[in-house]
PDB file of C-alpha atoms in Angstrom:
ATOM      1  CA  MET A   1       0.000   0.000   0.000  1.00  0.00           C
ATOM      2  CA  PHE A   2       2.917   2.303   0.760  1.00  0.00           C
ATOM      3  CA  PHE A   3       4.195   2.021  -2.853  1.00  0.00           C
ATOM      4  CA  TYR A   4       0.828   2.976  -4.368  1.00  0.00           C
ATOM      5  CA  GLU A   5       0.583   6.116  -2.249  1.00  0.00           C
ATOM      6  CA  TYR A   6       3.936   7.304  -3.595  1.00  0.00           C
ATOM      7  CA  MET A   7       2.867   6.509  -7.155  1.00  0.00           C
ATOM      8  CA  ILE A   8      -0.340   8.510  -6.758  1.00  0.00           C
ATOM      9  CA  LEU A   9       1.607  11.404  -5.254  1.00  0.00           C
ATOM     10  CA  PHE A  10       4.157  11.231  -8.075  1.00  0.00           C
ATOM     11  CA  PHE A  11       1.505  11.340 -10.797  1.00  0.00           C
ATOM     12  CA  LEU A  12      -0.371  14.109  -9.027  1.00  0.00           C
ATOM     13  CA  CYS A  13       2.820  16.194  -8.842  1.00  0.00           C
ATOM     14  CA  LEU A  14       3.564  15.433 -12.501  1.00  0.00           C
ATOM     15  CA  PHE A  15       0.056  16.497 -13.508  1.00  0.00           C
ATOM     16  CA  VAL A  16       0.317  19.777 -11.575  1.00  0.00           C
ATOM     17  CA  PHE A  17       3.780  20.454 -13.017  1.00  0.00           C
ATOM     18  CA  CYS A  18       2.529  19.912 -16.576  1.00  0.00           C
ATOM     19  CA  LYS A  19      -0.499  22.131 -16.049  1.00  0.00           C
ATOM     20  CA  LEU A  20       1.606  24.945 -14.628  1.00  0.00           C
ATOM     21  CA  THR A  21       4.517  24.891 -17.060  1.00  0.00           C
ATOM     22  CA  CYS A  22       3.572  23.281 -20.364  1.00  0.00           C
ATOM     23  CA  GLY A  23       2.060  25.161 -23.258  1.00  0.00           C
ATOM     24  CA  ARG A  24       2.958  28.658 -22.129  1.00  0.00           C
ATOM     25  CA  CYS A  25       5.098  31.155 -23.942  1.00  0.00           C
ATOM     26  CA  TYR A  26       7.012  33.401 -21.593  1.00  0.00           C
ATOM     27  CA  SER A  27       8.775  35.445 -24.260  1.00  0.00           C
ATOM     28  CA  LYS A  28       8.252  39.203 -24.055  1.00  0.00           C
ATOM     29  CA  THR A  29      10.045  40.028 -27.313  1.00  0.00           C
ATOM     30  CA  CYS A  30       8.688  43.207 -28.872  1.00  0.00           C
ATOM     31  CA  LEU A  31       7.674  42.660 -32.507  1.00  0.00           C
ATOM     32  CA  ILE A  32       6.602  46.195 -33.391  1.00  0.00           C
ATOM     33  CA  GLY A  33       7.600  46.913 -36.975  1.00  0.00           C
ATOM     34  CA  LYS A  34       7.792  43.216 -37.926  1.00  0.00           C
ATOM     35  CA  THR A  35       5.482  41.485 -40.403  1.00  0.00           C
ATOM     36  CA  ALA A  36       4.342  37.864 -40.173  1.00  0.00           C
ATOM     37  CA  ILE A  37       2.361  35.590 -42.476  1.00  0.00           C
ATOM     38  CA  ILE A  38       0.560  32.631 -40.922  1.00  0.00           C
ATOM     39  CA  THR A  39      -1.030  30.010 -43.152  1.00  0.00           C
ATOM     40  CA  GLY A  40      -4.060  28.409 -41.572  1.00  0.00           C
ATOM     41  CA  GLY A  41      -4.335  31.171 -38.988  1.00  0.00           C
ATOM     42  CA  ASN A  42      -8.118  31.071 -38.921  1.00  0.00           C
ATOM     43  CA  SER A  43      -8.436  28.550 -36.101  1.00  0.00           C
ATOM     44  CA  GLY A  44      -6.560  26.249 -33.755  1.00  0.00           C
ATOM     45  CA  VAL A  45      -2.829  26.636 -33.252  1.00  0.00           C
ATOM     46  CA  GLY A  46      -2.609  29.139 -36.115  1.00  0.00           C
ATOM     47  CA  TYR A  47      -5.176  31.398 -34.465  1.00  0.00           C
ATOM     48  CA  GLU A  48      -3.363  31.280 -31.118  1.00  0.00           C
ATOM     49  CA  THR A  49      -0.051  32.007 -32.833  1.00  0.00           C
ATOM     50  CA  ALA A  50      -1.551  34.968 -34.675  1.00  0.00           C
ATOM     51  CA  LEU A  51      -3.014  36.256 -31.401  1.00  0.00           C
ATOM     52  CA  ALA A  52       0.346  35.925 -29.626  1.00  0.00           C
ATOM     53  CA  LEU A  53       2.206  37.747 -32.404  1.00  0.00           C
ATOM     54  CA  ALA A  54      -0.416  40.492 -32.644  1.00  0.00           C
ATOM     55  CA  SER A  55      -0.344  41.031 -28.896  1.00  0.00           C
ATOM     56  CA  ARG A  56       3.385  41.751 -29.195  1.00  0.00           C
ATOM     57  CA  GLY A  57       2.797  44.412 -31.844  1.00  0.00           C
ATOM     58  CA  CYS A  58       3.523  42.393 -34.969  1.00  0.00           C
ATOM     59  CA  ARG A  59       1.716  43.088 -38.234  1.00  0.00           C
ATOM     60  CA  VAL A  60      -0.035  39.755 -38.867  1.00  0.00           C
ATOM     61  CA  ILE A  61      -1.335  38.488 -42.190  1.00  0.00           C
ATOM     62  CA  ILE A  62      -3.678  35.524 -41.818  1.00  0.00           C
ATOM     63  CA  ALA A  63      -3.587  33.430 -44.991  1.00  0.00           C
ATOM     64  CA  ASP A  64      -6.418  30.912 -45.080  1.00  0.00           C
ATOM     65  CA  LYS A  65      -8.750  29.310 -47.606  1.00  0.00           C
ATOM     66  CA  ASP A  66     -11.774  30.203 -45.478  1.00  0.00           C
ATOM     67  CA  ASP A  67     -13.086  33.662 -44.698  1.00  0.00           C
ATOM     68  CA  SER A  68     -11.070  34.715 -41.658  1.00  0.00           C
ATOM     69  CA  SER A  69     -12.699  38.088 -41.021  1.00  0.00           C
ATOM     70  CA  VAL A  70     -14.303  36.839 -37.777  1.00  0.00           C
ATOM     71  CA  SER A  71     -10.968  35.517 -36.494  1.00  0.00           C
ATOM     72  CA  ARG A  72      -9.290  38.735 -37.585  1.00  0.00           C
ATOM     73  CA  GLN A  73     -11.754  40.833 -35.610  1.00  0.00           C
ATOM     74  CA  LYS A  74     -11.405  38.619 -32.528  1.00  0.00           C
ATOM     75  CA  ILE A  75      -7.619  39.009 -32.663  1.00  0.00           C
ATOM     76  CA  ILE A  76      -7.935  42.782 -33.020  1.00  0.00           C
ATOM     77  CA  ASP A  77     -10.325  42.926 -30.068  1.00  0.00           C
ATOM     78  CA  GLU A  78      -8.165  40.738 -27.809  1.00  0.00           C
ATOM     79  CA  SER A  79      -4.761  42.179 -28.730  1.00  0.00           C
ATOM     80  CA  THR A  80      -5.778  45.809 -29.468  1.00  0.00           C
ATOM     81  CA  ASN A  81      -3.504  45.602 -32.527  1.00  0.00           C
ATOM     82  CA  GLN A  82      -5.172  47.060 -35.612  1.00  0.00           C
ATOM     83  CA  HIS A  83      -2.507  45.646 -37.950  1.00  0.00           C
ATOM     84  CA  VAL A  84      -4.127  42.265 -38.549  1.00  0.00           C
ATOM     85  CA  ILE A  85      -5.015  41.433 -42.145  1.00  0.00           C
ATOM     86  CA  SER A  86      -6.797  38.429 -43.592  1.00  0.00           C
ATOM     87  CA  LYS A  87      -6.134  37.226 -47.128  1.00  0.00           C
ATOM     88  CA  VAL A  88      -7.278  34.237 -49.132  1.00  0.00           C
ATOM     89  CA  LEU A  89      -4.748  31.484 -49.803  1.00  0.00           C
ATOM     90  CA  ASP A  90      -5.893  28.078 -50.994  1.00  0.00           C
ATOM     91  CA  LEU A  91      -2.971  25.674 -50.847  1.00  0.00           C
ATOM     92  CA  ARG A  92      -4.995  23.157 -52.889  1.00  0.00           C
ATOM     93  CA  SER A  93      -4.325  25.349 -55.928  1.00  0.00           C
ATOM     94  CA  LEU A  94      -0.817  26.283 -57.029  1.00  0.00           C
ATOM     95  CA  ALA A  95      -2.337  29.175 -58.997  1.00  0.00           C
ATOM     96  CA  SER A  96      -3.768  30.535 -55.731  1.00  0.00           C
ATOM     97  CA  VAL A  97      -0.344  30.248 -54.114  1.00  0.00           C
ATOM     98  CA  ARG A  98       1.261  32.150 -56.996  1.00  0.00           C
ATOM     99  CA  LYS A  99      -1.458  34.829 -56.900  1.00  0.00           C
ATOM    100  CA  PHE A 100      -1.060  35.251 -53.121  1.00  0.00           C
ATOM    101  CA  ALA A 101       2.738  35.502 -53.384  1.00  0.00           C
ATOM    102  CA  GLU A 102       2.490  38.042 -56.213  1.00  0.00           C
ATOM    103  CA  ASN A 103       0.077  40.118 -54.129  1.00  0.00           C
ATOM    104  CA  MET A 104       2.444  39.968 -51.139  1.00  0.00           C
ATOM    105  CA  LEU A 105       5.466  40.997 -53.213  1.00  0.00           C
ATOM    106  CA  ARG A 106       3.554  43.986 -54.557  1.00  0.00           C
ATOM    107  CA  SER A 107       1.959  45.119 -51.303  1.00  0.00           C
ATOM    108  CA  GLU A 108       4.438  44.184 -48.560  1.00  0.00           C
ATOM    109  CA  PRO A 109       7.778  45.949 -48.220  1.00  0.00           C
ATOM    110  CA  ARG A 110       9.057  43.345 -45.745  1.00  0.00           C
ATOM    111  CA  LEU A 111       8.431  39.884 -44.361  1.00  0.00           C
ATOM    112  CA  ASP A 112      10.101  38.933 -41.106  1.00  0.00           C
ATOM    113  CA  ILE A 113       8.211  35.829 -39.978  1.00  0.00           C
ATOM    114  CA  LEU A 114       6.714  33.095 -42.147  1.00  0.00           C
ATOM    115  CA  ILE A 115       4.745  30.428 -40.282  1.00  0.00           C
ATOM    116  CA  MET A 116       3.531  27.451 -42.301  1.00  0.00           C
ATOM    117  CA  ASN A 117       0.728  26.148 -40.119  1.00  0.00           C
ATOM    118  CA  ALA A 118      -1.951  24.981 -42.574  1.00  0.00           C
ATOM    119  CA  GLY A 119      -2.321  21.286 -43.127  1.00  0.00           C
ATOM    120  CA  ILE A 120      -4.785  18.502 -43.759  1.00  0.00           C
ATOM    121  CA  ALA A 121      -4.989  14.784 -43.132  1.00  0.00           C
ATOM    122  CA  SER A 122      -6.675  12.502 -45.593  1.00  0.00           C
ATOM    123  CA  ASN A 123      -6.439   8.790 -46.164  1.00  0.00           C
ATOM    124  CA  LYS A 124      -8.374   9.011 -49.429  1.00  0.00           C
ATOM    125  CA  LEU A 125      -6.716   9.280 -52.804  1.00  0.00           C
ATOM    126  CA  ILE A 126      -7.976  12.702 -53.871  1.00  0.00           C
ATOM    127  CA  HIS A 127      -6.161  14.760 -56.482  1.00  0.00           C
ATOM    128  CA  THR A 128      -6.172  18.537 -56.861  1.00  0.00           C
ATOM    129  CA  ASP A 129      -6.754  20.408 -60.109  1.00  0.00           C
ATOM    130  CA  ASP A 130      -2.968  20.416 -60.519  1.00  0.00           C
ATOM    131  CA  GLY A 131      -2.957  16.593 -60.578  1.00  0.00           C
ATOM    132  CA  ILE A 132      -1.180  16.174 -57.232  1.00  0.00           C
ATOM    133  CA  GLN A 133      -2.439  14.161 -54.276  1.00  0.00           C
ATOM    134  CA  ILE A 134      -4.189  16.674 -51.993  1.00  0.00           C
ATOM    135  CA  THR A 135      -2.302  15.905 -48.768  1.00  0.00           C
ATOM    136  CA  MET A 136       1.061  16.186 -50.515  1.00  0.00           C
ATOM    137  CA  GLN A 137       0.125  19.475 -52.155  1.00  0.00           C
ATOM    138  CA  VAL A 138      -1.423  21.193 -49.118  1.00  0.00           C
ATOM    139  CA  ASN A 139       1.079  20.003 -46.522  1.00  0.00           C
ATOM    140  CA  TYR A 140       4.293  20.152 -48.550  1.00  0.00           C
ATOM    141  CA  LEU A 141       4.312  21.444 -52.115  1.00  0.00           C
ATOM    142  CA  GLY A 142       2.054  24.459 -51.546  1.00  0.00           C
ATOM    143  CA  HIS A 143       4.158  25.625 -48.610  1.00  0.00           C
ATOM    144  CA  PHE A 144       7.383  24.976 -50.508  1.00  0.00           C
ATOM    145  CA  LEU A 145       6.186  27.028 -53.482  1.00  0.00           C
ATOM    146  CA  LEU A 146       4.983  29.840 -51.224  1.00  0.00           C
ATOM    147  CA  THR A 147       8.307  29.966 -49.389  1.00  0.00           C
ATOM    148  CA  PHE A 148      10.230  29.965 -52.669  1.00  0.00           C
ATOM    149  CA  LEU A 149       8.105  32.754 -54.157  1.00  0.00           C
ATOM    150  CA  LEU A 150       8.411  34.920 -51.024  1.00  0.00           C
ATOM    151  CA  LEU A 151      12.220  34.653 -50.818  1.00  0.00           C
ATOM    152  CA  GLU A 152      12.640  38.060 -52.453  1.00  0.00           C
ATOM    153  CA  CYS A 153      10.475  39.691 -49.791  1.00  0.00           C
ATOM    154  CA  ARG A 154      12.475  37.890 -47.082  1.00  0.00           C
ATOM    155  CA  ARG A 155      15.750  39.104 -48.591  1.00  0.00           C
ATOM    156  CA  ARG A 156      14.517  42.693 -48.519  1.00  0.00           C
ATOM    157  CA  SER A 157      13.900  42.482 -44.788  1.00  0.00           C
ATOM    158  CA  SER A 158      16.952  40.425 -43.820  1.00  0.00           C
ATOM    159  CA  ASN A 159      19.298  43.412 -43.721  1.00  0.00           C
ATOM    160  CA  ASN A 160      17.973  44.622 -40.388  1.00  0.00           C
ATOM    161  CA  LEU A 161      16.825  41.293 -38.976  1.00  0.00           C
ATOM    162  CA  THR A 162      17.521  40.797 -35.289  1.00  0.00           C
ATOM    163  CA  CYS A 163      16.555  37.728 -33.360  1.00  0.00           C
ATOM    164  CA  ARG A 164      16.449  37.731 -29.568  1.00  0.00           C
ATOM    165  CA  LEU A 165      15.097  34.748 -27.745  1.00  0.00           C
TER     166      LEU A 165
END
């Protein structure tokens, strides 16, 4: 009986430790003047990431296939940062990725943070209009193409890039 009491106490302490320390970001880095793009920032982890960046003063661009105006407004209300923008990006279409990247290169003078959060899981063999399996295109090829097309914007902002963790 003595052993089981210690095991229960151990797991209780472990549970309390995890609840108090895990899943929290303690960074206070100021991101005023920085620009971030988050794919899939409409909900879930992407939404929380966008909220965290906006609350630190970052200009956040939410790129999602769905209408993210509601999420955008919630982030503005919670963070009091008016520099949150929502744009349409459908990673299931390489033409949409190219159009989004072209729009970003024209409208954005800098890009400091690029977060590739969007993803899907499918066990069905579904192909996109580009002829690529949908999971491969959304999770890998769409993000790769977007990163490649936005390299010029990243280069423009890399001259004064500072990273403090």
